[in-house]
């Protein structure tokens, strides 16, 4: 067992090229901390927001919010975990892009014996995001019509699988024929290529002019205004990301026309306590166990190729979950 860790670090904000690699001693766990040797590391668009400054973080800093591994050391006061336990975590402090790390246990849960570390790392954090989006922000009911942007992405695939299981009718937007096929295979009833079609017009055609009950959007600037056009009266827009940039300031007259709702949620407000995280993780693990949500072939990159993973994710060259392997 090495007492050194290989980890990603950034000294400044910017593109994938700012990611540097350092080798540092692994701190001895303090009160309420454990040391985890990583087996699989999840890559999320949140990591890109941190790297670019879209989500402000002090630099220098590590990168990454999600990983699964095995506990190698336990600090004073930790009674819920033991050396040798398999665990997965999601959230701050940043630093999961590493071979090992010492960190607090607040956002950490044990991995059930019947679920692999790869599945846990590639599905849990995204699954927790989907859980609060479709069960708490807007509790989707059977037969409701949902528009989900980036339906072939990591969160999009999990969401469309879960929504289909709930009996919702899901319309997905995608950027290619290949991604349309993926969206349809995961439960979408229609997949709209937003590069070749007007998605508001197609939504009106599909719904007979009614509109959808809810739009889930992680695109931001390039999608928000048109997404409002897709909603039925008193429908809701849930904007949870800005891959194309921050939307323009909201004109409340847009909401007034059809009495629309809009929310910009954060997982920090829906899973802010250990009890909330554990409760939601039980639900997500059950969905994984039943095969409702799945990532049969997550896209794998060696840990040292994290910059390449970021570049591909930003360039929309990926589908489904993306993981790093130490």
PDB file of N, CA and C in Angstrom, residues 253-326:
ATOM      1  N   UNK A 253     -42.597  38.096 -18.359  1.00  0.00           N
ATOM      2  CA  UNK A 253     -43.765  38.067 -19.245  1.00  0.00           C
ATOM      3  C   UNK A 253     -43.885  36.720 -19.943  1.00  0.00           C
ATOM      4  N   UNK A 254     -42.718  36.052 -20.145  1.00  0.00           N
ATOM      5  CA  UNK A 254     -42.748  34.718 -20.751  1.00  0.00           C
ATOM      6  C   UNK A 254     -43.525  33.755 -19.858  1.00  0.00           C
ATOM      7  N   UNK A 255     -43.331  33.873 -18.565  1.00  0.00           N
ATOM      8  CA  UNK A 255     -44.049  33.010 -17.620  1.00  0.00           C
ATOM      9  C   UNK A 255     -45.521  33.384 -17.544  1.00  0.00           C
ATOM     10  N   UNK A 256     -45.795  34.675 -17.610  1.00  0.00           N
ATOM     11  CA  UNK A 256     -47.165  35.160 -17.417  1.00  0.00           C
ATOM     12  C   UNK A 256     -48.129  34.642 -18.478  1.00  0.00           C
ATOM     13  N   UNK A 257     -47.640  34.500 -19.714  1.00  0.00           N
ATOM     14  CA  UNK A 257     -48.536  34.128 -20.813  1.00  0.00           C
ATOM     15  C   UNK A 257     -49.290  32.838 -20.534  1.00  0.00           C
ATOM     16  N   UNK A 258     -48.588  31.850 -19.992  1.00  0.00           N
ATOM     17  CA  UNK A 258     -49.230  30.555 -19.717  1.00  0.00           C
ATOM     18  C   UNK A 258     -49.105  30.141 -18.259  1.00  0.00           C
ATOM     19  N   UNK A 259     -48.863  31.130 -17.379  1.00  0.00           N
ATOM     20  CA  UNK A 259     -48.736  30.849 -15.937  1.00  0.00           C
ATOM     21  C   UNK A 259     -47.719  29.734 -15.685  1.00  0.00           C
ATOM     22  N   UNK A 260     -46.524  29.889 -16.255  1.00  0.00           N
ATOM     23  CA  UNK A 260     -45.505  28.852 -16.190  1.00  0.00           C
ATOM     24  C   UNK A 260     -44.682  28.938 -14.902  1.00  0.00           C
ATOM     25  N   UNK A 261     -44.035  27.825 -14.595  1.00  0.00           N
ATOM     26  CA  UNK A 261     -43.141  27.736 -13.440  1.00  0.00           C
ATOM     27  C   UNK A 261     -41.726  27.452 -13.941  1.00  0.00           C
ATOM     28  N   UNK A 262     -40.746  27.925 -13.184  1.00  0.00           N
ATOM     29  CA  UNK A 262     -39.359  27.618 -13.506  1.00  0.00           C
ATOM     30  C   UNK A 262     -38.576  27.454 -12.214  1.00  0.00           C
ATOM     31  N   UNK A 263     -37.643  26.517 -12.206  1.00  0.00           N
ATOM     32  CA  UNK A 263     -36.783  26.330 -11.035  1.00  0.00           C
ATOM     33  C   UNK A 263     -35.371  26.017 -11.504  1.00  0.00           C
ATOM     34  N   UNK A 264     -34.401  26.450 -10.698  1.00  0.00           N
ATOM     35  CA  UNK A 264     -32.985  26.142 -10.970  1.00  0.00           C
ATOM     36  C   UNK A 264     -32.440  25.431  -9.741  1.00  0.00           C
ATOM     37  N   UNK A 265     -32.638  24.096  -9.669  1.00  0.00           N
ATOM     38  CA  UNK A 265     -32.288  23.356  -8.457  1.00  0.00           C
ATOM     39  C   UNK A 265     -30.821  23.001  -8.367  1.00  0.00           C
ATOM     40  N   UNK A 266     -30.396  22.646  -7.173  1.00  0.00           N
ATOM     41  CA  UNK A 266     -29.056  22.134  -6.912  1.00  0.00           C
ATOM     42  C   UNK A 266     -29.180  20.921  -6.004  1.00  0.00           C
ATOM     43  N   UNK A 267     -28.385  19.901  -6.291  1.00  0.00           N
ATOM     44  CA  UNK A 267     -28.434  18.699  -5.459  1.00  0.00           C
ATOM     45  C   UNK A 267     -28.056  19.018  -4.015  1.00  0.00           C
ATOM     46  N   UNK A 268     -27.295  20.096  -3.819  1.00  0.00           N
ATOM     47  CA  UNK A 268     -26.896  20.475  -2.466  1.00  0.00           C
ATOM     48  C   UNK A 268     -28.098  20.830  -1.599  1.00  0.00           C
ATOM     49  N   UNK A 269     -29.194  21.250  -2.226  1.00  0.00           N
ATOM     50  CA  UNK A 269     -30.394  21.606  -1.476  1.00  0.00           C
ATOM     51  C   UNK A 269     -31.394  20.460  -1.373  1.00  0.00           C
ATOM     52  N   UNK A 270     -31.193  19.418  -2.171  1.00  0.00           N
ATOM     53  CA  UNK A 270     -32.099  18.277  -2.134  1.00  0.00           C
ATOM     54  C   UNK A 270     -31.468  17.059  -1.461  1.00  0.00           C
ATOM     55  N   UNK A 271     -30.165  17.066  -1.335  1.00  0.00           N
ATOM     56  CA  UNK A 271     -29.457  15.984  -0.636  1.00  0.00           C
ATOM     57  C   UNK A 271     -28.336  16.617   0.175  1.00  0.00           C
ATOM     58  N   UNK A 272     -28.731  17.463   1.124  1.00  0.00           N
ATOM     59  CA  UNK A 272     -27.743  18.247   1.878  1.00  0.00           C
ATOM     60  C   UNK A 272     -27.275  17.560   3.154  1.00  0.00           C
ATOM     61  N   UNK A 273     -28.004  16.557   3.613  1.00  0.00           N
ATOM     62  CA  UNK A 273     -27.632  15.861   4.845  1.00  0.00           C
ATOM     63  C   UNK A 273     -27.321  14.396   4.546  1.00  0.00           C
ATOM     64  N   UNK A 274     -26.565  13.806   5.441  1.00  0.00           N
ATOM     65  CA  UNK A 274     -26.222  12.389   5.272  1.00  0.00           C
ATOM     66  C   UNK A 274     -27.485  11.522   5.237  1.00  0.00           C
ATOM     67  N   UNK A 275     -28.477  11.863   6.053  1.00  0.00           N
ATOM     68  CA  UNK A 275     -29.726  11.098   6.083  1.00  0.00           C
ATOM     69  C   UNK A 275     -30.448  11.179   4.736  1.00  0.00           C
ATOM     70  N   UNK A 276     -30.478  12.369   4.129  1.00  0.00           N
ATOM     71  CA  UNK A 276     -31.125  12.528   2.825  1.00  0.00           C
ATOM     72  C   UNK A 276     -30.391  11.741   1.746  1.00  0.00           C
ATOM     73  N   UNK A 277     -29.058  11.780   1.793  1.00  0.00           N
ATOM     74  CA  UNK A 277     -28.265  11.055   0.798  1.00  0.00           C
ATOM     75  C   UNK A 277     -28.479   9.551   0.932  1.00  0.00           C
ATOM     76  N   UNK A 278     -28.467   9.053   2.153  1.00  0.00           N
ATOM     77  CA  UNK A 278     -28.660   7.625   2.372  1.00  0.00           C
ATOM     78  C   UNK A 278     -30.048   7.184   1.918  1.00  0.00           C
ATOM     79  N   UNK A 279     -31.067   7.996   2.228  1.00  0.00           N
ATOM     80  CA  UNK A 279     -32.444   7.655   1.830  1.00  0.00           C
ATOM     81  C   UNK A 279     -32.571   7.602   0.319  1.00  0.00           C
ATOM     82  N   UNK A 280     -32.017   8.612  -0.369  1.00  0.00           N
ATOM     83  CA  UNK A 280     -32.103   8.638  -1.830  1.00  0.00           C
ATOM     84  C   UNK A 280     -31.269   7.530  -2.451  1.00  0.00           C
ATOM     85  N   UNK A 281     -30.113   7.215  -1.846  1.00  0.00           N
ATOM     86  CA  UNK A 281     -29.243   6.187  -2.422  1.00  0.00           C
ATOM     87  C   UNK A 281     -29.902   4.810  -2.363  1.00  0.00           C
ATOM     88  N   UNK A 282     -30.704   4.560  -1.333  1.00  0.00           N
ATOM     89  CA  UNK A 282     -31.440   3.288  -1.259  1.00  0.00           C
ATOM     90  C   UNK A 282     -32.352   3.144  -2.476  1.00  0.00           C
ATOM     91  N   UNK A 283     -33.023   4.230  -2.836  1.00  0.00           N
ATOM     92  CA  UNK A 283     -33.913   4.217  -3.994  1.00  0.00           C
ATOM     93  C   UNK A 283     -33.119   3.981  -5.274  1.00  0.00           C
ATOM     94  N   UNK A 284     -31.999   4.693  -5.428  1.00  0.00           N
ATOM     95  CA  UNK A 284     -31.192   4.563  -6.643  1.00  0.00           C
ATOM     96  C   UNK A 284     -30.593   3.162  -6.762  1.00  0.00           C
ATOM     97  N   UNK A 285     -30.054   2.643  -5.669  1.00  0.00           N
ATOM     98  CA  UNK A 285     -29.502   1.286  -5.711  1.00  0.00           C
ATOM     99  C   UNK A 285     -30.575   0.274  -6.088  1.00  0.00           C
ATOM    100  N   UNK A 286     -31.795   0.482  -5.619  1.00  0.00           N
ATOM    101  CA  UNK A 286     -32.891  -0.430  -5.953  1.00  0.00           C
ATOM    102  C   UNK A 286     -33.201  -0.362  -7.442  1.00  0.00           C
ATOM    103  N   UNK A 287     -33.157   0.846  -8.015  1.00  0.00           N
ATOM    104  CA  UNK A 287     -33.386   0.995  -9.454  1.00  0.00           C
ATOM    105  C   UNK A 287     -32.269   0.327 -10.261  1.00  0.00           C
ATOM    106  N   UNK A 288     -31.031   0.400  -9.767  1.00  0.00           N
ATOM    107  CA  UNK A 288     -29.901  -0.279 -10.428  1.00  0.00           C
ATOM    108  C   UNK A 288     -30.087  -1.794 -10.334  1.00  0.00           C
ATOM    109  N   UNK A 289     -30.433  -2.245  -9.144  1.00  0.00           N
ATOM    110  CA  UNK A 289     -30.582  -3.686  -8.886  1.00  0.00           C
ATOM    111  C   UNK A 289     -31.657  -4.299  -9.784  1.00  0.00           C
ATOM    112  N   UNK A 290     -32.737  -3.551  -9.992  1.00  0.00           N
ATOM    113  CA  UNK A 290     -33.853  -4.041 -10.807  1.00  0.00           C
ATOM    114  C   UNK A 290     -33.603  -3.878 -12.299  1.00  0.00           C
ATOM    115  N   UNK A 291     -32.517  -3.203 -12.654  1.00  0.00           N
ATOM    116  CA  UNK A 291     -32.231  -2.987 -14.059  1.00  0.00           C
ATOM    117  C   UNK A 291     -33.030  -1.870 -14.680  1.00  0.00           C
ATOM    118  N   UNK A 292     -33.717  -1.078 -13.845  1.00  0.00           N
ATOM    119  CA  UNK A 292     -34.480   0.063 -14.355  1.00  0.00           C
ATOM    120  C   UNK A 292     -33.529   1.111 -14.903  1.00  0.00           C
ATOM    121  N   UNK A 293     -32.481   1.443 -14.135  1.00  0.00           N
ATOM    122  CA  UNK A 293     -31.443   2.342 -14.650  1.00  0.00           C
ATOM    123  C   UNK A 293     -30.162   1.539 -14.805  1.00  0.00           C
ATOM    124  N   UNK A 294     -29.438   1.830 -15.867  1.00  0.00           N
ATOM    125  CA  UNK A 294     -28.288   1.003 -16.203  1.00  0.00           C
ATOM    126  C   UNK A 294     -27.318   1.797 -17.072  1.00  0.00           C
ATOM    127  N   UNK A 295     -26.117   1.391 -17.046  1.00  0.00           N
ATOM    128  CA  UNK A 295     -25.087   1.913 -17.948  1.00  0.00           C
ATOM    129  C   UNK A 295     -24.230   0.717 -18.315  1.00  0.00           C
ATOM    130  N   UNK A 296     -24.696  -0.021 -19.310  1.00  0.00           N
ATOM    131  CA  UNK A 296     -24.091  -1.308 -19.623  1.00  0.00           C
ATOM    132  C   UNK A 296     -22.629  -1.184 -20.040  1.00  0.00           C
ATOM    133  N   UNK A 297     -22.307  -0.112 -20.741  1.00  0.00           N
ATOM    134  CA  UNK A 297     -20.935   0.067 -21.217  1.00  0.00           C
ATOM    135  C   UNK A 297     -20.502   1.515 -20.989  1.00  0.00           C
ATOM    136  N   UNK A 298     -20.190   1.872 -19.749  1.00  0.00           N
ATOM    137  CA  UNK A 298     -19.700   3.240 -19.530  1.00  0.00           C
ATOM    138  C   UNK A 298     -18.420   3.472 -20.317  1.00  0.00           C
ATOM    139  N   UNK A 299     -18.245   4.687 -20.796  1.00  0.00           N
ATOM    140  CA  UNK A 299     -17.056   5.032 -21.559  1.00  0.00           C
ATOM    141  C   UNK A 299     -15.890   5.194 -20.594  1.00  0.00           C
ATOM    142  N   UNK A 300     -14.837   4.391 -20.772  1.00  0.00           N
ATOM    143  CA  UNK A 300     -13.722   4.338 -19.833  1.00  0.00           C
ATOM    144  C   UNK A 300     -12.501   5.073 -20.373  1.00  0.00           C
ATOM    145  N   UNK A 301     -11.871   5.866 -19.502  1.00  0.00           N
ATOM    146  CA  UNK A 301     -10.613   6.530 -19.810  1.00  0.00           C
ATOM    147  C   UNK A 301      -9.638   6.226 -18.671  1.00  0.00           C
ATOM    148  N   UNK A 302      -8.357   6.036 -18.976  1.00  0.00           N
ATOM    149  CA  UNK A 302      -7.375   5.980 -17.890  1.00  0.00           C
ATOM    150  C   UNK A 302      -7.387   7.300 -17.120  1.00  0.00           C
ATOM    151  N   UNK A 303      -7.121   7.246 -15.841  1.00  0.00           N
ATOM    152  CA  UNK A 303      -7.123   8.455 -15.014  1.00  0.00           C
ATOM    153  C   UNK A 303      -6.238   9.543 -15.612  1.00  0.00           C
ATOM    154  N   UNK A 304      -5.079   9.164 -16.147  1.00  0.00           N
ATOM    155  CA  UNK A 304      -4.145  10.155 -16.690  1.00  0.00           C
ATOM    156  C   UNK A 304      -4.696  10.868 -17.922  1.00  0.00           C
ATOM    157  N   UNK A 305      -5.775  10.317 -18.512  1.00  0.00           N
ATOM    158  CA  UNK A 305      -6.385  10.920 -19.698  1.00  0.00           C
ATOM    159  C   UNK A 305      -7.639  11.720 -19.352  1.00  0.00           C
ATOM    160  N   UNK A 306      -7.700  12.260 -18.140  1.00  0.00           N
ATOM    161  CA  UNK A 306      -8.865  13.036 -17.722  1.00  0.00           C
ATOM    162  C   UNK A 306      -9.116  14.227 -18.638  1.00  0.00           C
ATOM    163  N   UNK A 307      -8.032  14.875 -19.111  1.00  0.00           N
ATOM    164  CA  UNK A 307      -8.195  16.027 -20.014  1.00  0.00           C
ATOM    165  C   UNK A 307      -8.896  15.605 -21.306  1.00  0.00           C
ATOM    166  N   UNK A 308      -8.554  14.438 -21.829  1.00  0.00           N
ATOM    167  CA  UNK A 308      -9.202  13.911 -23.030  1.00  0.00           C
ATOM    168  C   UNK A 308     -10.686  13.632 -22.753  1.00  0.00           C
ATOM    169  N   UNK A 309     -10.994  13.077 -21.584  1.00  0.00           N
ATOM    170  CA  UNK A 309     -12.387  12.827 -21.218  1.00  0.00           C
ATOM    171  C   UNK A 309     -13.169  14.137 -21.170  1.00  0.00           C
ATOM    172  N   UNK A 310     -12.567  15.176 -20.595  1.00  0.00           N
ATOM    173  CA  UNK A 310     -13.224  16.484 -20.541  1.00  0.00           C
ATOM    174  C   UNK A 310     -13.463  17.032 -21.943  1.00  0.00           C
ATOM    175  N   UNK A 311     -12.444  16.932 -22.793  1.00  0.00           N
ATOM    176  CA  UNK A 311     -12.560  17.445 -24.154  1.00  0.00           C
ATOM    177  C   UNK A 311     -13.674  16.739 -24.919  1.00  0.00           C
ATOM    178  N   UNK A 312     -13.751  15.433 -24.781  1.00  0.00           N
ATOM    179  CA  UNK A 312     -14.785  14.670 -25.475  1.00  0.00           C
ATOM    180  C   UNK A 312     -16.173  14.989 -24.929  1.00  0.00           C
ATOM    181  N   UNK A 313     -16.278  15.152 -23.603  1.00  0.00           N
ATOM    182  CA  UNK A 313     -17.563  15.463 -22.996  1.00  0.00           C
ATOM    183  C   UNK A 313     -18.048  16.838 -23.434  1.00  0.00           C
ATOM    184  N   UNK A 314     -17.153  17.822 -23.418  1.00  0.00           N
ATOM    185  CA  UNK A 314     -17.517  19.162 -23.858  1.00  0.00           C
ATOM    186  C   UNK A 314     -17.881  19.187 -25.337  1.00  0.00           C
ATOM    187  N   UNK A 315     -17.204  18.375 -26.128  1.00  0.00           N
ATOM    188  CA  UNK A 315     -17.467  18.331 -27.560  1.00  0.00           C
ATOM    189  C   UNK A 315     -18.660  17.484 -27.927  1.00  0.00           C
ATOM    190  N   UNK A 316     -19.372  16.980 -26.928  1.00  0.00           N
ATOM    191  CA  UNK A 316     -20.570  16.153 -27.133  1.00  0.00           C
ATOM    192  C   UNK A 316     -20.262  14.918 -27.978  1.00  0.00           C
ATOM    193  N   UNK A 317     -19.065  14.373 -27.744  1.00  0.00           N
ATOM    194  CA  UNK A 317     -18.657  13.161 -28.431  1.00  0.00           C
ATOM    195  C   UNK A 317     -18.977  11.904 -27.625  1.00  0.00           C
ATOM    196  N   UNK A 318     -19.490  12.089 -26.407  1.00  0.00           N
ATOM    197  CA  UNK A 318     -19.759  10.948 -25.530  1.00  0.00           C
ATOM    198  C   UNK A 318     -21.252  10.689 -25.417  1.00  0.00           C
ATOM    199  N   UNK A 319     -21.588   9.474 -25.048  1.00  0.00           N
ATOM    200  CA  UNK A 319     -22.951   9.129 -24.677  1.00  0.00           C
ATOM    201  C   UNK A 319     -22.895   8.317 -23.387  1.00  0.00           C
ATOM    202  N   UNK A 320     -23.928   8.444 -22.573  1.00  0.00           N
ATOM    203  CA  UNK A 320     -23.980   7.687 -21.336  1.00  0.00           C
ATOM    204  C   UNK A 320     -22.946   8.126 -20.326  1.00  0.00           C
ATOM    205  N   UNK A 321     -22.615   7.230 -19.407  1.00  0.00           N
ATOM    206  CA  UNK A 321     -21.707   7.553 -18.317  1.00  0.00           C
ATOM    207  C   UNK A 321     -20.255   7.498 -18.757  1.00  0.00           C
ATOM    208  N   UNK A 322     -19.449   8.381 -18.173  1.00  0.00           N
ATOM    209  CA  UNK A 322     -18.017   8.448 -18.438  1.00  0.00           C
ATOM    210  C   UNK A 322     -17.280   8.207 -17.125  1.00  0.00           C
ATOM    211  N   UNK A 323     -16.297   7.299 -17.148  1.00  0.00           N
ATOM    212  CA  UNK A 323     -15.560   6.996 -15.931  1.00  0.00           C
ATOM    213  C   UNK A 323     -14.061   7.027 -16.199  1.00  0.00           C
ATOM    214  N   UNK A 324     -13.308   7.294 -15.123  1.00  0.00           N
ATOM    215  CA  UNK A 324     -11.855   7.221 -15.138  1.00  0.00           C
ATOM    216  C   UNK A 324     -11.426   6.009 -14.325  1.00  0.00           C
ATOM    217  N   UNK A 325     -10.385   5.338 -14.793  1.00  0.00           N
ATOM    218  CA  UNK A 325      -9.897   4.138 -14.109  1.00  0.00           C
ATOM    219  C   UNK A 325      -8.453   4.388 -13.681  1.00  0.00           C
ATOM    220  N   UNK A 326      -8.177   4.357 -12.354  1.00  0.00           N
ATOM    221  CA  UNK A 326      -6.800   4.591 -11.877  1.00  0.00           C
ATOM    222  C   UNK A 326      -5.825   3.554 -12.436  1.00  0.00           C
TER     223      UNK A 326
END
